[in-house]
Amino acid sequence: MTDFIPTPALPAPDIVRSAYMELVVTDLAKSRAFYVDVLGLHVTEEDENTIYLRSLEEFIHHNLVLRKGPVAAVAAAAFRVKSPAEVDAAEAYYKELGCRTERRRDGFVKGIGDAVRVEDPLGFPYEFFYETTHVERLTRRYELYSAGELVRLDHFNQVTPDVPKGRKYLEDLGFRVSEDIKDSDGVTYAAWMHRKQTVHDTALTGGDGPRMHHLAFATHEKANIIAICDKMGALRISDRIERGPGRHGVSNAFYLYILDPDDHRIEIYTQDYYTGDPDNPIVTWDVHDNQRRDWWGNPVVPSWYTEASLVLDLDGKPQAVVKRTESSEMAVTVGADGFSYTREPGEERGFKMGSQL
């Protein structure tokens, strides 16, 4: 039975949205070429060890920090809170949970003021901040637009062994569930959680963790995603396309998954839906419905289920990875022959091509 994380007596911080991620990369020049020259993210500032990047519509200092280091990993998944007082609330909340916290009044990175970082109960490095340097929002700078323009940071996706445990903890933190994946035996394989009024700001994927599955940027339309594929093909780096393009059943979004030079996974994402009503219904998918991950088209490749980025503790050391003990989504939906399928009781149907073809 899941050992749930206790609910603190103190109020949770009022989180606005997922705001930025700090990635440790092993070759800063190669990472700059990928994120700036290929994906078109905009440089706010940079030095010999760090690059601060933002998407087109952003007005805070950055959505992505690339920091040179010895081991590729995620140093922080950062959420913006509603006011300076909510940073105090975050610190108190996690201290009550017994989590390790670190507060820096001048921020952990450039462009961010008073912030607290925590090693959360699932082992992830979260940051909460309000103060930030405002920069030019490039929305009307049409001369800067590229065919595959990334306009917003949309969400994170976290890999954790116990999804119900993580779901209850994030609901206590103020997140709401938009969609999930379960089976008839009551196993939960994934859950999508939001603060802003879209499908998610973060998601929990069942697997060995804590690890970070991906960071996602949004485009205006699916043609922008096709343009990124064309560009990667022209640059002869289409082998860095891991999965897609395609349309998800969960979230309804059109998507593409690509790998950066350190194998950090980036999703390019568009056309999900509004979730802001207080009675927004939760959509539950059967794990054996092969339209849950792909509404049409390609199967989920095995690496998408098995590979993810390490996450760091507050000392900058990789967190130990714990095995998932419940059934894995890949094991129950991909046969030994590499084909994925849906299943009704006593039968299999709806085959998709497997990774061996």
Short mmCIF file of C-alpha atoms in Angstrom, two decimals:
data_model
loop_
_atom_site.label_atom_id
_atom_site.label_comp_id
_atom_site.label_asym_id
_atom_site.label_seq_id
_atom_site.Cartn_x
_atom_site.Cartn_y
_atom_site.Cartn_z
CA MET A 1 0.00 0.00 0.00
CA THR A 2 1.21 3.51 -0.79
CA ASP A 3 2.82 5.29 2.14
CA PHE A 4 1.32 8.73 1.63
CA ILE A 5 3.19 11.92 2.48
CA PRO A 6 1.44 13.72 5.37
CA THR A 7 -0.44 16.92 4.64
CA PRO A 8 1.19 19.90 6.39
CA ALA A 9 -0.90 22.04 8.72
CA LEU A 10 0.62 25.16 7.16
CA PRO A 11 -0.90 26.48 3.92
CA ALA A 12 0.77 25.51 0.66
CA PRO A 13 2.45 28.27 -1.37
CA ASP A 14 0.24 29.79 -4.07
CA ILE A 15 1.94 28.59 -7.27
CA VAL A 16 1.26 30.43 -10.53
CA ARG A 17 3.02 28.24 -13.11
CA SER A 18 6.08 26.26 -14.09
CA ALA A 19 8.63 28.96 -14.91
CA TYR A 20 12.12 27.66 -15.67
CA MET A 21 14.45 24.70 -15.47
CA GLU A 22 18.16 24.70 -14.67
CA LEU A 23 19.94 22.00 -16.67
CA VAL A 24 23.51 20.90 -16.14
CA VAL A 25 25.14 20.17 -19.52
CA THR A 26 28.59 18.77 -20.22
CA ASP A 27 29.45 20.77 -23.36
CA LEU A 28 28.10 24.31 -23.27
CA ALA A 29 28.97 25.09 -26.89
CA LYS A 30 27.12 22.03 -28.21
CA SER A 31 24.13 22.79 -25.99
CA ARG A 32 24.08 26.43 -27.17
CA ALA A 33 24.06 25.27 -30.80
CA PHE A 34 21.11 22.97 -30.09
CA TYR A 35 18.92 25.34 -28.07
CA VAL A 36 19.76 28.59 -29.87
CA ASP A 37 20.71 27.66 -33.43
CA VAL A 38 18.34 24.71 -33.88
CA LEU A 39 15.40 25.48 -31.57
CA GLY A 40 15.65 29.27 -31.72
CA LEU A 41 15.43 30.09 -28.02
CA HIS A 42 16.52 33.66 -27.28
CA VAL A 43 19.63 34.46 -25.24
CA THR A 44 18.99 36.83 -22.34
CA GLU A 45 22.61 36.75 -21.22
CA GLU A 46 25.54 34.34 -21.07
CA ASP A 47 29.06 33.85 -19.76
CA GLU A 48 31.70 31.14 -20.06
CA ASN A 49 29.80 28.75 -17.76
CA THR A 50 26.10 29.61 -18.07
CA ILE A 51 23.53 30.55 -20.72
CA TYR A 52 20.14 32.07 -19.88
CA LEU A 53 17.45 31.45 -22.50
CA ARG A 54 13.83 32.42 -22.92
CA SER A 55 10.98 31.71 -25.27
CA LEU A 56 9.45 34.37 -27.51
CA GLU A 57 6.53 35.46 -25.33
CA GLU A 58 8.32 35.39 -21.98
CA PHE A 59 8.90 38.57 -19.96
CA ILE A 60 10.73 37.06 -16.98
CA HIS A 61 14.49 36.72 -17.27
CA HIS A 62 14.60 33.15 -18.56
CA ASN A 63 12.81 29.82 -19.00
CA LEU A 64 15.95 27.71 -19.27
CA VAL A 65 19.39 27.88 -17.67
CA LEU A 66 22.20 25.84 -19.19
CA ARG A 67 25.04 25.44 -16.72
CA LYS A 68 28.27 23.66 -17.55
CA GLY A 69 29.05 20.76 -15.24
CA PRO A 70 30.56 17.28 -15.05
CA VAL A 71 27.32 15.27 -15.00
CA ALA A 72 24.25 15.97 -17.17
CA ALA A 73 21.31 16.42 -14.81
CA VAL A 74 18.46 18.67 -13.67
CA ALA A 75 19.52 21.11 -10.94
CA ALA A 76 16.10 22.72 -10.41
CA ALA A 77 12.52 22.74 -11.65
CA ALA A 78 11.34 26.23 -10.74
CA PHE A 79 7.81 27.48 -10.10
CA ARG A 80 6.78 31.10 -9.85
CA VAL A 81 4.57 31.94 -6.88
CA LYS A 82 1.96 34.69 -6.58
CA SER A 83 3.75 37.11 -4.24
CA PRO A 84 6.98 37.51 -2.21
CA ALA A 85 5.17 36.19 0.86
CA GLU A 86 4.57 32.89 -0.92
CA VAL A 87 8.33 32.21 -0.92
CA ASP A 88 8.14 32.35 2.88
CA ALA A 89 5.15 30.02 2.71
CA ALA A 90 7.05 27.54 0.52
CA GLU A 91 10.00 27.49 2.90
CA ALA A 92 7.78 26.92 5.94
CA TYR A 93 5.69 24.28 4.15
CA TYR A 94 8.67 22.14 3.21
CA LYS A 95 10.32 22.56 6.59
CA GLU A 96 7.15 21.17 8.17
CA LEU A 97 7.40 18.22 5.76
CA GLY A 98 10.92 17.63 7.06
CA CYS A 99 12.52 18.39 3.70
CA ARG A 100 15.92 19.96 3.24
CA THR A 101 15.62 23.61 2.15
CA GLU A 102 18.00 26.38 1.12
CA ARG A 103 17.04 30.07 0.91
CA ARG A 104 18.97 32.67 -1.09
CA ARG A 105 17.72 36.24 -0.91
CA ASP A 106 19.68 37.13 -4.07
CA GLY A 107 18.57 34.00 -5.92
CA PHE A 108 20.39 30.91 -7.12
CA VAL A 109 20.82 32.17 -10.69
CA LYS A 110 20.95 35.53 -12.44
CA GLY A 111 17.62 37.25 -13.03
CA ILE A 112 15.88 35.62 -10.05
CA GLY A 113 15.61 37.27 -6.65
CA ASP A 114 14.62 35.82 -3.29
CA ALA A 115 14.08 32.08 -3.78
CA VAL A 116 13.95 28.83 -1.85
CA ARG A 117 15.10 25.48 -3.20
CA VAL A 118 13.99 22.22 -1.65
CA GLU A 119 14.65 18.52 -1.93
CA ASP A 120 11.00 17.56 -2.09
CA PRO A 121 9.52 14.36 -0.58
CA LEU A 122 9.85 12.58 -3.94
CA GLY A 123 13.52 13.55 -4.26
CA PHE A 124 13.11 16.33 -6.83
CA PRO A 125 14.88 19.72 -6.67
CA TYR A 126 12.10 22.31 -6.69
CA GLU A 127 12.54 26.09 -6.56
CA PHE A 128 9.93 28.68 -5.62
CA PHE A 129 10.41 32.37 -6.44
CA TYR A 130 8.52 35.58 -7.13
CA GLU A 131 11.15 38.29 -7.71
CA THR A 132 12.58 38.32 -11.22
CA THR A 133 14.16 40.70 -13.70
CA HIS A 134 11.74 41.73 -16.42
CA VAL A 135 13.05 41.61 -19.98
CA GLU A 136 11.61 42.55 -23.36
CA ARG A 137 8.68 40.38 -24.36
CA LEU A 138 9.38 39.61 -28.01
CA THR A 139 5.78 38.93 -29.08
CA ARG A 140 5.70 41.80 -31.61
CA ARG A 141 9.28 41.37 -32.77
CA TYR A 142 8.17 39.60 -35.93
CA GLU A 143 11.60 39.95 -37.49
CA LEU A 144 12.83 37.48 -34.88
CA TYR A 145 10.21 34.80 -35.50
CA SER A 146 11.45 31.48 -36.86
CA ALA A 147 9.33 28.88 -38.62
CA GLY A 148 9.49 26.67 -35.54
CA GLU A 149 9.24 29.42 -32.93
CA LEU A 150 8.99 28.30 -29.30
CA VAL A 151 6.64 30.73 -27.58
CA ARG A 152 6.19 29.51 -23.99
CA LEU A 153 7.56 27.08 -21.48
CA ASP A 154 4.63 24.75 -20.91
CA HIS A 155 5.47 22.01 -18.41
CA PHE A 156 7.81 19.55 -16.73
CA ASN A 157 7.37 15.76 -16.58
CA GLN A 158 8.75 13.81 -13.61
CA VAL A 159 9.47 10.08 -13.32
CA THR A 160 8.62 8.63 -9.92
CA PRO A 161 8.11 5.06 -8.70
CA ASP A 162 4.85 5.73 -6.84
CA VAL A 163 2.42 7.89 -8.82
CA PRO A 164 -0.47 7.89 -6.26
CA LYS A 165 1.96 9.04 -3.55
CA GLY A 166 3.22 11.84 -5.79
CA ARG A 167 -0.28 12.77 -6.92
CA LYS A 168 -1.56 13.19 -3.36
CA TYR A 169 1.52 15.27 -2.44
CA LEU A 170 1.06 17.57 -5.46
CA GLU A 171 -2.68 17.91 -4.78
CA ASP A 172 -1.80 19.01 -1.24
CA LEU A 173 0.56 21.53 -2.86
CA GLY A 174 -2.39 22.97 -4.78
CA PHE A 175 -2.12 21.17 -8.13
CA ARG A 176 -5.22 19.77 -9.80
CA VAL A 177 -5.41 16.61 -11.89
CA SER A 178 -6.53 16.97 -15.50
CA GLU A 179 -5.94 13.43 -16.81
CA ASP A 180 -4.54 10.12 -15.63
CA ILE A 181 -3.81 6.56 -16.80
CA LYS A 182 -4.96 3.53 -14.77
CA ASP A 183 -5.88 -0.11 -15.19
CA SER A 184 -8.73 -2.28 -13.95
CA ASP A 185 -6.57 -3.53 -11.06
CA GLY A 186 -6.25 -0.01 -9.66
CA VAL A 187 -2.63 0.63 -10.72
CA THR A 188 -1.96 4.27 -11.65
CA TYR A 189 0.67 4.72 -14.35
CA ALA A 190 0.68 8.50 -14.84
CA ALA A 191 -1.08 11.72 -13.81
CA TRP A 192 -1.16 15.23 -15.31
CA MET A 193 -1.25 18.12 -12.81
CA HIS A 194 -1.82 21.84 -13.38
CA ARG A 195 -1.75 25.25 -11.72
CA LYS A 196 -2.14 27.42 -14.82
CA GLN A 197 -5.31 26.82 -16.83
CA THR A 198 -3.95 24.21 -19.23
CA VAL A 199 -3.54 20.44 -19.01
CA HIS A 200 -0.39 20.50 -16.91
CA ASP A 201 2.48 22.34 -15.33
CA THR A 202 4.02 19.05 -14.36
CA ALA A 203 3.17 15.40 -14.81
CA LEU A 204 4.05 12.22 -12.97
CA THR A 205 5.15 9.24 -15.05
CA GLY A 206 5.52 5.92 -13.26
CA GLY A 207 9.05 4.54 -13.44
CA ASP A 208 12.43 4.39 -11.74
CA GLY A 209 13.03 7.74 -10.08
CA PRO A 210 13.38 10.47 -9.10
CA ARG A 211 14.33 11.45 -12.65
CA MET A 212 13.12 14.18 -15.00
CA HIS A 213 11.41 12.81 -18.09
CA HIS A 214 11.25 16.03 -20.10
CA LEU A 215 10.89 19.78 -20.32
CA ALA A 216 8.26 21.06 -22.74
CA PHE A 217 7.99 24.25 -24.80
CA ALA A 218 4.84 25.30 -26.63
CA THR A 219 4.46 26.56 -30.19
CA HIS A 220 1.51 28.42 -31.68
CA GLU A 221 0.50 25.66 -34.08
CA LYS A 222 1.48 22.22 -35.32
CA ALA A 223 3.07 23.62 -38.48
CA ASN A 224 5.82 25.03 -36.24
CA ILE A 225 6.59 21.50 -35.05
CA ILE A 226 6.77 20.18 -38.62
CA ALA A 227 9.19 23.03 -39.40
CA ILE A 228 11.47 21.90 -36.56
CA CYS A 229 11.47 18.36 -38.01
CA ASP A 230 12.33 19.72 -41.45
CA LYS A 231 15.16 21.82 -40.01
CA MET A 232 16.61 18.89 -38.09
CA GLY A 233 16.45 16.81 -41.26
CA ALA A 234 18.23 19.52 -43.25
CA LEU A 235 20.94 19.66 -40.59
CA ARG A 236 21.19 15.85 -40.69
CA ILE A 237 20.36 15.49 -37.02
CA SER A 238 17.01 13.75 -37.44
CA ASP A 239 18.44 10.88 -35.37
CA ARG A 240 17.87 13.21 -32.39
CA ILE A 241 14.13 12.97 -33.00
CA GLU A 242 13.12 10.31 -30.49
CA ARG A 243 9.36 10.20 -30.98
CA GLY A 244 6.76 11.88 -33.18
CA PRO A 245 5.54 14.11 -34.55
CA GLY A 246 2.09 12.96 -33.59
CA ARG A 247 -0.96 13.73 -31.51
CA HIS A 248 -1.44 12.57 -27.94
CA GLY A 249 -4.71 11.16 -26.68
CA VAL A 250 -3.87 12.42 -23.20
CA SER A 251 -3.88 16.25 -23.38
CA ASN A 252 -4.96 16.21 -27.06
CA ALA A 253 -1.70 17.99 -27.86
CA PHE A 254 0.34 17.70 -31.04
CA TYR A 255 3.87 16.79 -29.99
CA LEU A 256 7.49 16.07 -30.85
CA TYR A 257 10.19 14.61 -28.56
CA ILE A 258 13.83 15.38 -29.29
CA LEU A 259 17.09 14.80 -27.43
CA ASP A 260 19.69 17.46 -26.70
CA PRO A 261 23.46 16.72 -26.85
CA ASP A 262 23.36 15.28 -23.30
CA ASP A 263 20.18 13.25 -23.99
CA HIS A 264 17.98 15.60 -21.95
CA ARG A 265 14.55 15.14 -23.52
CA ILE A 266 12.67 18.19 -24.85
CA GLU A 267 9.05 18.09 -25.92
CA ILE A 268 7.66 20.58 -28.43
CA TYR A 269 3.95 20.86 -27.70
CA THR A 270 0.83 22.62 -28.98
CA GLN A 271 -2.99 22.57 -29.01
CA ASP A 272 -3.97 21.26 -25.60
CA TYR A 273 -7.09 22.68 -23.91
CA TYR A 274 -8.46 24.95 -21.17
CA THR A 275 -8.81 23.47 -17.67
CA GLY A 276 -9.60 26.55 -15.57
CA ASP A 277 -13.17 25.81 -14.47
CA PRO A 278 -13.43 24.62 -10.85
CA ASP A 279 -15.38 21.55 -11.97
CA ASN A 280 -13.15 20.69 -14.91
CA PRO A 281 -13.61 16.90 -15.31
CA ILE A 282 -10.71 14.48 -14.93
CA VAL A 283 -10.15 12.32 -18.01
CA THR A 284 -9.10 8.78 -17.07
CA TRP A 285 -7.51 6.53 -19.70
CA ASP A 286 -7.23 2.75 -19.59
CA VAL A 287 -3.58 1.78 -19.86
CA HIS A 288 -4.54 -0.75 -22.56
CA ASP A 289 -6.04 1.92 -24.80
CA ASN A 290 -3.32 2.49 -27.38
CA GLN A 291 -4.75 5.90 -28.23
CA ARG A 292 -3.83 7.28 -24.81
CA ARG A 293 -0.23 8.13 -25.77
CA ASP A 294 -0.71 8.36 -29.55
CA TRP A 295 -4.11 9.27 -30.96
CA TRP A 296 -2.80 8.00 -34.29
CA GLY A 297 0.49 7.04 -35.86
CA ASN A 298 3.67 5.81 -34.26
CA PRO A 299 4.07 3.55 -31.23
CA VAL A 300 5.80 4.73 -28.10
CA VAL A 301 9.46 3.79 -28.47
CA PRO A 302 11.00 1.86 -25.54
CA SER A 303 13.56 4.60 -24.75
CA TRP A 304 10.69 6.99 -24.02
CA TYR A 305 9.65 4.72 -21.17
CA THR A 306 13.10 3.81 -19.87
CA GLU A 307 15.38 6.86 -20.29
CA ALA A 308 15.26 10.10 -18.29
CA SER A 309 17.57 12.72 -16.78
CA LEU A 310 19.13 12.43 -13.34
CA VAL A 311 18.16 15.05 -10.77
CA LEU A 312 20.50 16.70 -8.27
CA ASP A 313 20.25 17.28 -4.54
CA LEU A 314 21.02 20.68 -3.04
CA ASP A 315 24.73 19.79 -2.90
CA GLY A 316 24.75 19.18 -6.65
CA LYS A 317 25.03 15.40 -6.34
CA PRO A 318 22.78 13.02 -8.32
CA GLN A 319 19.90 11.60 -6.34
CA ALA A 320 19.80 7.81 -6.02
CA VAL A 321 17.27 6.20 -8.38
CA VAL A 322 14.67 3.90 -6.79
CA LYS A 323 13.07 1.09 -8.80
CA ARG A 324 9.34 1.10 -9.48
CA THR A 325 7.77 -2.03 -7.98
CA GLU A 326 4.32 -1.83 -9.60
CA SER A 327 3.68 -2.81 -13.22
CA SER A 328 5.34 -0.61 -15.80
CA GLU A 329 3.31 0.95 -18.58
CA MET A 330 5.69 -0.45 -21.19
CA ALA A 331 5.46 -3.98 -19.79
CA VAL A 332 1.66 -4.09 -19.91
CA THR A 333 1.24 -2.48 -23.33
CA VAL A 334 4.23 -3.59 -25.41
CA GLY A 335 4.50 -7.29 -26.22
CA ALA A 336 7.69 -9.34 -26.40
CA ASP A 337 7.65 -8.92 -30.18
CA GLY A 338 7.94 -5.14 -29.78
CA PHE A 339 4.37 -4.44 -30.89
CA SER A 340 2.07 -2.25 -28.79
CA TYR A 341 -1.60 -3.02 -28.50
CA THR A 342 -4.89 -2.36 -26.80
CA ARG A 343 -6.47 -5.21 -24.91
CA GLU A 344 -10.00 -6.15 -24.07
CA PRO A 345 -10.55 -9.07 -21.66
CA GLY A 346 -9.40 -12.22 -23.41
CA GLU A 347 -8.26 -10.59 -26.62
CA GLU A 348 -5.66 -8.30 -28.13
CA ARG A 349 -6.39 -5.82 -30.87
CA GLY A 350 -5.21 -2.58 -32.44
CA PHE A 351 -1.59 -3.42 -33.23
CA LYS A 352 0.95 -0.70 -33.97
CA MET A 353 4.37 -1.15 -35.51
CA GLY A 354 7.08 -1.91 -32.98
CA SER A 355 10.53 -0.43 -32.58
CA GLN A 356 12.23 -3.28 -34.46
CA LEU A 357 10.73 -2.23 -37.83
#
